[in-house]
């Protein structure tokens, strides 16, 4: 029985094998070690590069930047930014959009030990 990243990789490979038009990945790297995470991200890139459409739902913005060609940000169930090109922006800018806060507000919240709310 596959465990951890193997399970996600098998699911992605299965979707690719059956030539699924759309692959939806909801937090596929959650609770994985570094090696397993990189394996899953590699499979996602392979699926994308093979022409499969992928919806990659994740809280880890660094993983998002590694595999997507378009970012959509939702906050409290509403789309607040659409069609962000990760090649033309950076993590800090997307974090500002996600939280709806300025850099100073994000910094102050972190210094005070609070999770930035957005």
CSV table of C-alpha atoms in Angstrom, one decimal, residues 11-106:
chain,number,residue,atom,x,y,z
A,11,UNK,CA,-3.2,9.4,-8.0
A,12,UNK,CA,-1.5,12.0,-10.3
A,13,UNK,CA,0.0,9.2,-12.5
A,14,UNK,CA,-3.4,7.5,-12.7
A,15,UNK,CA,-5.1,10.7,-13.8
A,16,UNK,CA,-2.4,11.2,-16.4
A,17,UNK,CA,-2.6,7.6,-17.6
A,18,UNK,CA,-6.4,7.9,-18.1
A,19,UNK,CA,-5.8,11.2,-19.9
A,20,UNK,CA,-7.9,13.2,-17.5
A,21,UNK,CA,-8.6,16.7,-18.9
A,22,UNK,CA,-8.4,18.2,-15.4
A,23,UNK,CA,-6.5,17.1,-12.3
A,24,UNK,CA,-7.5,18.8,-9.1
A,25,UNK,CA,-4.9,18.6,-6.3
A,26,UNK,CA,-6.1,19.8,-2.9
A,27,UNK,CA,-3.1,20.3,-0.5
A,28,UNK,CA,-1.1,17.4,-2.2
A,29,UNK,CA,2.1,18.2,-0.3
A,30,UNK,CA,0.5,18.4,3.2
A,31,UNK,CA,2.2,16.3,5.9
A,32,UNK,CA,5.0,15.1,3.5
A,33,UNK,CA,8.7,15.1,4.0
A,34,UNK,CA,11.1,17.0,1.8
A,35,UNK,CA,11.8,14.1,-0.6
A,36,UNK,CA,8.1,13.1,-0.9
A,37,UNK,CA,7.1,16.8,-1.5
A,38,UNK,CA,9.6,17.2,-4.3
A,39,UNK,CA,8.4,13.9,-5.9
A,40,UNK,CA,4.8,15.1,-5.8
A,41,UNK,CA,5.8,18.6,-7.2
A,42,UNK,CA,7.7,16.8,-10.0
A,43,UNK,CA,4.7,14.7,-10.9
A,44,UNK,CA,2.5,17.9,-11.0
A,45,UNK,CA,5.1,19.6,-13.3
A,46,UNK,CA,5.0,16.5,-15.5
A,47,UNK,CA,1.2,16.6,-15.7
A,48,UNK,CA,1.3,20.3,-16.5
A,49,UNK,CA,4.0,19.9,-19.1
A,50,UNK,CA,2.1,17.0,-20.7
A,51,UNK,CA,-0.8,19.3,-21.4
A,52,UNK,CA,-3.1,18.4,-18.5
A,53,UNK,CA,-4.9,21.2,-16.8
A,54,UNK,CA,-4.2,21.2,-13.0
A,55,UNK,CA,-5.9,23.0,-10.2
A,56,UNK,CA,-3.3,23.1,-7.4
A,57,UNK,CA,-4.8,24.2,-4.1
A,58,UNK,CA,-2.2,24.9,-1.5
A,59,UNK,CA,-1.3,27.1,1.5
A,60,UNK,CA,2.4,26.7,0.8
A,61,UNK,CA,3.0,29.6,-1.6
A,62,UNK,CA,6.5,28.4,-2.4
A,63,UNK,CA,5.1,25.1,-3.7
A,64,UNK,CA,2.6,27.1,-5.8
A,65,UNK,CA,5.3,29.1,-7.4
A,66,UNK,CA,7.2,25.9,-8.3
A,67,UNK,CA,4.4,24.3,-10.4
A,68,UNK,CA,1.8,26.8,-11.7
A,69,UNK,CA,1.6,29.2,-14.6
A,70,UNK,CA,-1.3,31.2,-13.2
A,71,UNK,CA,-2.3,32.1,-9.6
A,72,UNK,CA,-5.8,32.8,-8.4
A,73,UNK,CA,-6.1,34.1,-4.8
A,74,UNK,CA,-9.3,33.5,-2.8
A,75,UNK,CA,-9.9,35.1,0.6
A,76,UNK,CA,-13.0,34.0,2.7
A,77,UNK,CA,-14.6,32.3,-0.3
A,78,UNK,CA,-14.2,35.1,-2.8
A,79,UNK,CA,-11.7,35.6,-5.6
A,80,UNK,CA,-9.6,38.6,-4.8
A,81,UNK,CA,-7.0,38.3,-7.5
A,82,UNK,CA,-7.1,36.4,-10.8
A,83,UNK,CA,-4.6,35.6,-13.5
A,84,UNK,CA,-1.4,36.4,-11.6
A,85,UNK,CA,1.6,35.3,-13.6
A,86,UNK,CA,4.2,33.8,-11.1
A,87,UNK,CA,6.9,34.8,-13.6
A,88,UNK,CA,6.0,38.4,-13.3
A,89,UNK,CA,5.6,38.7,-9.5
A,90,UNK,CA,7.1,37.4,-6.3
A,91,UNK,CA,6.1,35.6,-3.1
A,92,UNK,CA,5.9,38.8,-1.0
A,93,UNK,CA,3.5,40.4,-3.5
A,94,UNK,CA,1.2,37.4,-3.5
A,95,UNK,CA,1.3,37.2,0.3
A,96,UNK,CA,0.1,40.8,0.4
A,97,UNK,CA,-2.7,39.9,-1.9
A,98,UNK,CA,-3.6,36.8,0.2
A,99,UNK,CA,-3.6,38.6,3.5
A,100,UNK,CA,-4.9,42.0,2.3
A,101,UNK,CA,-2.2,43.6,4.5
A,102,UNK,CA,0.8,45.8,3.9
A,103,UNK,CA,4.4,44.5,4.4
A,104,UNK,CA,4.6,46.4,7.7
A,105,UNK,CA,1.3,45.0,8.9
A,106,UNK,CA,2.4,41.5,8.1
